Amino acid sequence: MRSGELLYDEELLRSELLSIVPPGYKIRPLSIHDYKKGLMECLESLTVIGNVTEQMFVERFLKMKSKGSYYVTVVVDEVKDKIVATGTLFNEFKFVRSCGTVGHIEDIAVHKDYQGKKLGAIIINNLKNIAIKIQCYKITLNCNNDNIRFYEKCGFSLKDNQMTLYLNGTQKL
Amino acid sequence: MRSGELLYDEELLRSELLSIVPPGYKIRPLSIHDYKKGLMECLESLTVIGNVTEQMFVERFLKMKSKGSYYVTVVVDEVKDKIVATGTLFNEFKFVRSCGTVGHIEDIAVHKDYQGKKLGAIIINNLKNIAIKIQCYKITLNCNNDNIRFYEKCGFSLKDNQMTLYLNGTQKL
């Protein structure tokens, strides 16, 4: 896969942690050619996907790439050439903390047939490494009560409460 | 103030809600000339500011502006020409929810001498209006237990837990 087709520089994934990806799997940045590779099926376990056409996927990919702030990462089953886990890191620029940068983790999802293989933890650890390399001073994420223990094992601590407001008649999930 | 000096298009603040800003105060986007106007003193009530020189402020402002995703909004005491409240909305582009957009609210702060004047709620309501105009399907923020009631009054509901991981030896606050 050519580097221009990837959402971010694959070099950011180089580390000793890569060795913990199980045989038969590969971790890489999202590619512009991934529409039919199963990303949406992974994300379905999280929330409403809605209608995402190939054109919408490509346009959103290019918008994310143009911002230079999105690190959507996928684990691929190499035999089936299928995305089986995904997670997003994006960085937020602040004035506080000497104009510091915060990494936000969003949309961690593992395909239902591939759970129990530690693929979620592998995604998190790699996003954590990227956050260090792009010089975030902290990483933050929101999770429900059932996932607190998982994120504690990944090194996170409970801090505050997430509050949300749904707009334009969108249904809460 | 010229529009090119502002972080985002001031038109996004036009609405009937503007009428609730108390006399003697003005709400507007952050300006590139705001370094000496008291933004950092407001933010000091939240977390560590660190060393932010005027050059760092300007560079960070320009980075935020180039991303086109940051809506840092300030309330100014017009007599003193001083920033007395601030809040940030930024938008995150997703694949879920038909390639939806989430608004994140961060760094809501009111100068200690100006608390109790509803300036925080004015900032939140204006950021909420911007989120609707830029077509976010939801707004999300994190807060400590003491601020839950305030955000409930602003229309938010408790959803999940925030978890954080501090990197590179940064101290938690």
Coordinates of C-alpha atoms in Angstrom, one line a residue:
Chain A
M1 CA 0.0 0.0 0.0
R2 CA 1.4 3.4 -1.0
S3 CA 2.0 5.9 1.8
G4 CA -0.2 8.6 0.1
E5 CA -3.2 6.2 0.5
L6 CA -2.8 6.0 4.2
L7 CA -4.3 8.5 6.7
Y8 CA -1.0 9.1 8.5
D9 CA 2.7 8.2 8.4
E10 CA 3.0 4.5 9.0
E11 CA 6.4 5.2 10.7
L12 CA 4.4 6.4 13.8
L13 CA 3.4 2.8 14.4
R14 CA 7.0 1.5 14.5
S15 CA 7.9 0.3 17.9
E16 CA 8.6 -2.9 19.9
L17 CA 4.9 -3.1 20.7
L18 CA 4.2 -4.1 17.1
S19 CA 5.6 -7.5 18.0
I20 CA 2.6 -8.2 20.2
V21 CA 0.2 -8.3 17.2
P22 CA -0.8 -12.0 16.9
P23 CA 0.4 -13.9 13.9
G24 CA -1.9 -13.5 10.9
Y25 CA -2.8 -9.9 11.9
K26 CA -1.3 -6.6 10.9
I27 CA -1.7 -3.1 12.4
R28 CA -1.7 -0.1 10.1
P29 CA -3.2 3.4 9.5
L30 CA -6.6 3.5 7.8
S31 CA -6.3 3.6 4.0
I32 CA -8.5 5.4 1.5
H33 CA -9.2 2.0 -0.1
D34 CA -10.7 0.6 3.1
Y35 CA -14.4 1.2 2.4
K36 CA -15.2 -2.4 1.6
K37 CA -12.8 -3.9 4.2
G38 CA -15.1 -4.0 7.2
L39 CA -14.5 -0.8 9.1
M40 CA -18.3 -0.1 9.4
E41 CA -19.0 -3.6 10.6
C42 CA -16.5 -3.0 13.5
L43 CA -18.0 0.4 14.4
E44 CA -21.5 -1.1 14.4
S45 CA -20.8 -2.5 17.8
L46 CA -20.5 1.1 19.2
T47 CA -23.2 3.2 17.8
V48 CA -25.4 4.1 14.8
I49 CA -23.5 4.0 11.5
G50 CA -26.2 5.4 9.3
N51 CA -25.8 5.5 5.5
V52 CA -22.1 5.8 4.6
T53 CA -21.6 5.5 0.8
E54 CA -18.1 4.9 -0.6
Q55 CA -18.0 8.6 -1.8
M56 CA -18.9 9.8 1.8
F57 CA -16.2 7.5 3.2
V58 CA -13.5 8.9 0.7
E59 CA -14.6 12.5 1.4
R60 CA -14.4 12.1 5.1
F61 CA -11.0 10.3 4.9
L62 CA -9.7 13.2 2.8
K63 CA -11.1 15.8 5.3
M64 CA -9.4 13.9 8.2
K65 CA -6.1 13.7 6.2
S66 CA -6.2 17.4 5.3
K67 CA -6.6 18.3 9.0
G68 CA -3.4 16.3 9.9
S69 CA -4.9 15.5 13.4
Y70 CA -6.5 12.1 12.9
Y71 CA -4.8 8.8 13.6
V72 CA -7.4 6.2 12.7
T73 CA -5.7 2.8 13.2
V74 CA -6.9 -0.6 12.1
V75 CA -6.0 -4.3 12.8
V76 CA -6.4 -6.4 9.7
D77 CA -7.0 -10.2 9.5
E78 CA -4.3 -10.8 6.8
V79 CA -5.9 -14.1 5.5
K80 CA -9.3 -12.5 5.0
D81 CA -7.9 -9.0 4.2
K82 CA -10.6 -7.7 6.6
I83 CA -10.5 -5.0 9.3
V84 CA -11.3 -6.6 12.6
A85 CA -10.5 -3.8 15.1
T86 CA -10.2 0.0 14.9
G87 CA -9.5 3.0 17.1
T88 CA -9.0 6.7 16.6
L89 CA -6.6 9.1 18.2
F90 CA -6.9 12.8 17.4
N91 CA -4.9 15.7 18.8
E92 CA -6.3 18.9 20.2
F93 CA -4.2 22.1 20.5
K94 CA -4.6 24.2 23.7
F95 CA -3.2 27.4 25.2
V96 CA -3.0 25.8 28.7
R97 CA 0.1 23.7 29.7
S98 CA 2.5 25.9 27.7
C99 CA 0.3 25.6 24.6
G100 CA 0.1 21.8 25.1
T101 CA -1.5 19.1 23.0
V102 CA -4.1 16.6 24.3
G103 CA -4.7 13.2 22.6
H104 CA -8.3 12.1 22.4
I105 CA -9.1 8.5 21.9
E106 CA -12.4 7.7 20.3
D107 CA -14.3 4.9 18.6
I108 CA -12.4 1.8 19.9
A109 CA -14.2 -1.2 18.4
V110 CA -13.4 -4.8 17.8
H111 CA -15.5 -7.0 15.4
K112 CA -17.7 -9.3 17.4
D113 CA -16.1 -12.4 15.9
Y114 CA -12.6 -11.3 17.0
Q115 CA -13.2 -10.3 20.6
G116 CA -11.1 -11.9 23.4
K117 CA -7.8 -11.7 21.4
K118 CA -6.6 -8.5 23.1
L119 CA -6.9 -6.6 19.8
G120 CA -8.5 -3.7 21.7
A121 CA -5.5 -3.4 24.0
I122 CA -3.2 -3.6 21.0
I123 CA -4.9 -0.7 19.4
I124 CA -4.9 1.3 22.6
N125 CA -1.2 0.7 23.2
N126 CA -0.3 1.7 19.7
L127 CA -2.4 4.9 19.9
K128 CA -0.7 5.6 23.3
N129 CA 2.7 5.3 21.5
I130 CA 1.6 7.7 18.8
A131 CA 0.4 10.2 21.4
I132 CA 3.8 10.2 23.0
K133 CA 5.5 10.6 19.6
I134 CA 3.3 13.6 18.7
Q135 CA 4.1 15.1 22.1
C136 CA 0.7 15.0 23.8
Y137 CA 0.9 15.7 27.5
K138 CA -2.1 13.5 28.3
I139 CA -4.6 11.2 26.6
T140 CA -8.2 11.3 27.5
L141 CA -11.2 9.1 26.6
N142 CA -14.8 8.5 27.7
C143 CA -16.2 5.0 28.5
N144 CA -19.1 3.4 30.1
N145 CA -18.9 1.6 33.5
D146 CA -18.4 -1.8 31.9
N147 CA -15.1 -0.7 30.2
I148 CA -13.5 1.1 33.2
R149 CA -11.5 -2.0 34.2
F150 CA -10.2 -2.5 30.7
Y151 CA -8.9 1.0 30.4
E152 CA -7.4 0.8 33.9
K153 CA -5.4 -2.2 32.7
C154 CA -4.2 0.0 29.8
G155 CA -2.9 2.6 32.3
F156 CA -5.8 5.1 32.4
S157 CA -7.4 6.4 35.6
L158 CA -10.9 7.6 36.3
K159 CA -11.0 11.4 36.4
D160 CA -14.3 13.2 35.6
N161 CA -17.8 12.8 34.2
Q162 CA -18.7 12.9 30.6
M163 CA -21.8 15.0 29.8
T164 CA -23.5 15.1 26.4
L165 CA -26.2 17.1 24.7
Y166 CA -27.8 15.6 21.5
L167 CA -28.8 18.2 18.9
N168 CA -31.2 18.4 15.9
G169 CA -33.4 15.6 17.2
T170 CA -30.5 13.0 17.2
Q171 CA -31.3 10.0 19.3
K172 CA -29.1 9.2 22.2
L173 CA -27.6 5.7 22.2
Chain B
M1 CA -11.4 44.5 15.0
R2 CA -10.8 43.1 11.4
S3 CA -12.3 39.7 10.6
G4 CA -8.9 38.3 9.6
E5 CA -7.7 38.9 13.2
L6 CA -10.4 36.7 14.7
L7 CA -10.2 32.9 15.1
Y8 CA -13.5 32.2 13.3
D9 CA -16.3 34.0 11.5
E10 CA -18.1 36.4 14.0
E11 CA -21.3 35.7 12.1
L12 CA -21.5 32.4 13.9
L13 CA -22.2 34.3 17.1
R14 CA -25.2 36.2 15.7
S15 CA -28.4 35.0 17.4
E16 CA -31.1 36.2 19.8
L17 CA -29.0 34.8 22.6
L18 CA -26.5 37.7 22.2
S19 CA -29.1 39.9 23.8
I20 CA -28.5 38.1 27.2
V21 CA -24.9 39.4 27.5
P22 CA -25.1 41.9 30.3
P23 CA -24.6 45.6 29.5
G24 CA -20.9 46.6 29.5
Y25 CA -19.8 43.1 28.2
K26 CA -19.3 41.8 24.7
I27 CA -18.9 38.3 23.3
R28 CA -16.7 37.6 20.4
P29 CA -14.2 35.1 18.8
L30 CA -10.7 35.1 20.2
S31 CA -8.4 37.6 18.4
I32 CA -4.7 37.3 17.5
H33 CA -4.2 40.5 19.5
D34 CA -5.6 39.0 22.8
Y35 CA -2.3 38.0 24.4
K36 CA -2.3 40.8 26.9
K37 CA -6.1 40.9 27.4
G38 CA -6.3 38.4 30.3
L39 CA -7.1 35.0 28.6
M40 CA -4.4 33.3 30.7
E41 CA -5.6 34.8 33.9
C42 CA -9.1 33.3 33.1
L43 CA -7.6 29.9 32.3
E44 CA -5.5 29.9 35.5
S45 CA -8.6 28.8 37.4
L46 CA -8.6 25.5 35.5
T47 CA -5.2 24.1 35.2
V48 CA -1.5 24.8 34.8
I49 CA -0.8 27.5 32.3
G50 CA 2.9 27.2 32.2
N51 CA 5.1 29.6 30.2
V52 CA 3.2 31.1 27.3
T53 CA 5.0 33.9 25.5
E54 CA 3.4 36.2 23.0
Q55 CA 5.1 34.4 20.2
M56 CA 3.8 31.0 21.5
F57 CA 0.3 32.5 21.8
V58 CA 0.3 33.8 18.2
E59 CA 1.7 30.6 16.8
R60 CA -0.9 28.5 18.6
F61 CA -3.7 30.9 17.5
L62 CA -2.5 30.6 13.8
K63 CA -2.3 26.8 14.1
M64 CA -5.9 26.7 15.5
K65 CA -7.1 29.0 12.7
S66 CA -5.4 26.9 10.0
K67 CA -7.2 23.8 11.2
G68 CA -10.6 25.5 10.9
S69 CA -12.0 23.5 13.8
Y70 CA -11.5 25.8 16.8
Y71 CA -14.1 28.2 18.1
V72 CA -12.4 29.8 21.1
T73 CA -14.9 32.4 22.4
V74 CA -14.4 35.2 24.9
V75 CA -16.5 37.6 27.0
V76 CA -14.9 41.0 27.3
D77 CA -15.4 43.7 30.0
E78 CA -15.7 46.6 27.6
V79 CA -14.8 49.3 30.1
K80 CA -11.5 47.5 31.1
D81 CA -11.0 45.9 27.6
K82 CA -10.3 42.7 29.4
I83 CA -11.2 39.1 28.8
V84 CA -13.2 37.8 31.8
A85 CA -14.6 34.5 30.5
T86 CA -13.7 32.0 27.8
G87 CA -14.7 28.7 26.4
T88 CA -13.7 26.5 23.4
L89 CA -15.7 24.4 21.0
F90 CA -13.9 22.3 18.5
N91 CA -15.4 19.8 16.0
E92 CA -14.4 16.2 15.4
F93 CA -15.1 14.4 12.2
K94 CA -16.3 10.8 12.4
F95 CA -17.3 7.9 10.2
V96 CA -20.2 6.9 12.5
R97 CA -23.6 8.6 12.4
S98 CA -23.4 9.0 8.6
C99 CA -20.0 10.7 8.8
G100 CA -21.2 12.9 11.6
T101 CA -19.5 15.7 13.4
V102 CA -19.2 15.9 17.2
G103 CA -18.7 19.2 19.1
H104 CA -16.3 19.1 22.0
I105 CA -16.5 21.8 24.7
E106 CA -13.2 22.4 26.6
D107 CA -11.6 25.0 28.9
I108 CA -14.7 26.9 30.1
A109 CA -13.3 29.5 32.6
V110 CA -14.6 32.7 34.2
H111 CA -12.1 35.1 35.9
K112 CA -12.5 34.8 39.7
D113 CA -13.6 38.5 40.0
Y114 CA -16.4 38.0 37.5
Q115 CA -18.1 34.8 38.8
G116 CA -21.8 34.8 39.6
K117 CA -22.8 36.9 36.6
K118 CA -23.9 33.9 34.4
L119 CA -21.0 34.5 32.0
G120 CA -20.2 30.8 32.0
A121 CA -23.7 29.9 30.9
I122 CA -23.6 32.7 28.3
I123 CA -20.4 31.1 26.8
I124 CA -22.0 27.6 26.8
N125 CA -25.2 28.8 25.1
N126 CA -23.3 30.5 22.4
L127 CA -21.0 27.5 21.8
K128 CA -24.1 25.4 21.7
N129 CA -25.5 27.7 19.0
I130 CA -22.3 27.4 17.0
A131 CA -22.4 23.6 17.3
I132 CA -25.9 23.6 15.8
K133 CA -24.8 25.9 13.0
I134 CA -21.8 23.8 12.0
Q135 CA -24.1 20.7 12.1
C136 CA -22.8 18.8 15.0
Y137 CA -25.1 15.9 16.0
K138 CA -24.1 16.1 19.6
I139 CA -21.9 18.1 22.0
T140 CA -19.8 16.5 24.6
L141 CA -17.7 17.7 27.6
N142 CA -16.1 16.5 30.7
C143 CA -16.6 18.0 34.2
N144 CA -16.0 17.3 37.8
N145 CA -18.8 16.4 40.3
D146 CA -19.1 20.1 41.4
N147 CA -20.1 21.2 37.9
I148 CA -22.6 18.6 37.0
R149 CA -25.6 20.7 38.2
F150 CA -24.4 23.7 36.1
Y151 CA -24.1 21.7 32.9
E152 CA -27.5 20.0 33.6
K153 CA -29.0 23.5 33.7
C154 CA -27.4 24.1 30.3
G155 CA -29.2 21.1 28.9
F156 CA -26.5 18.4 29.2
S157 CA -27.0 14.9 30.7
L158 CA -24.5 12.7 32.4
K159 CA -23.4 9.9 30.1
D160 CA -20.1 8.2 30.7
N161 CA -16.9 8.3 32.6
Q162 CA -13.8 10.3 31.6
M163 CA -10.5 8.4 31.9
T164 CA -7.1 10.0 31.5
L165 CA -3.5 9.0 31.2
Y166 CA -0.7 11.6 31.8
L167 CA 2.4 11.2 29.6
N168 CA 6.0 12.2 29.8
G169 CA 6.0 12.8 33.5
T170 CA 3.2 15.5 33.4
Q171 CA 1.6 16.0 36.7
K172 CA -2.1 15.3 37.0
L173 CA -4.2 18.3 38.3

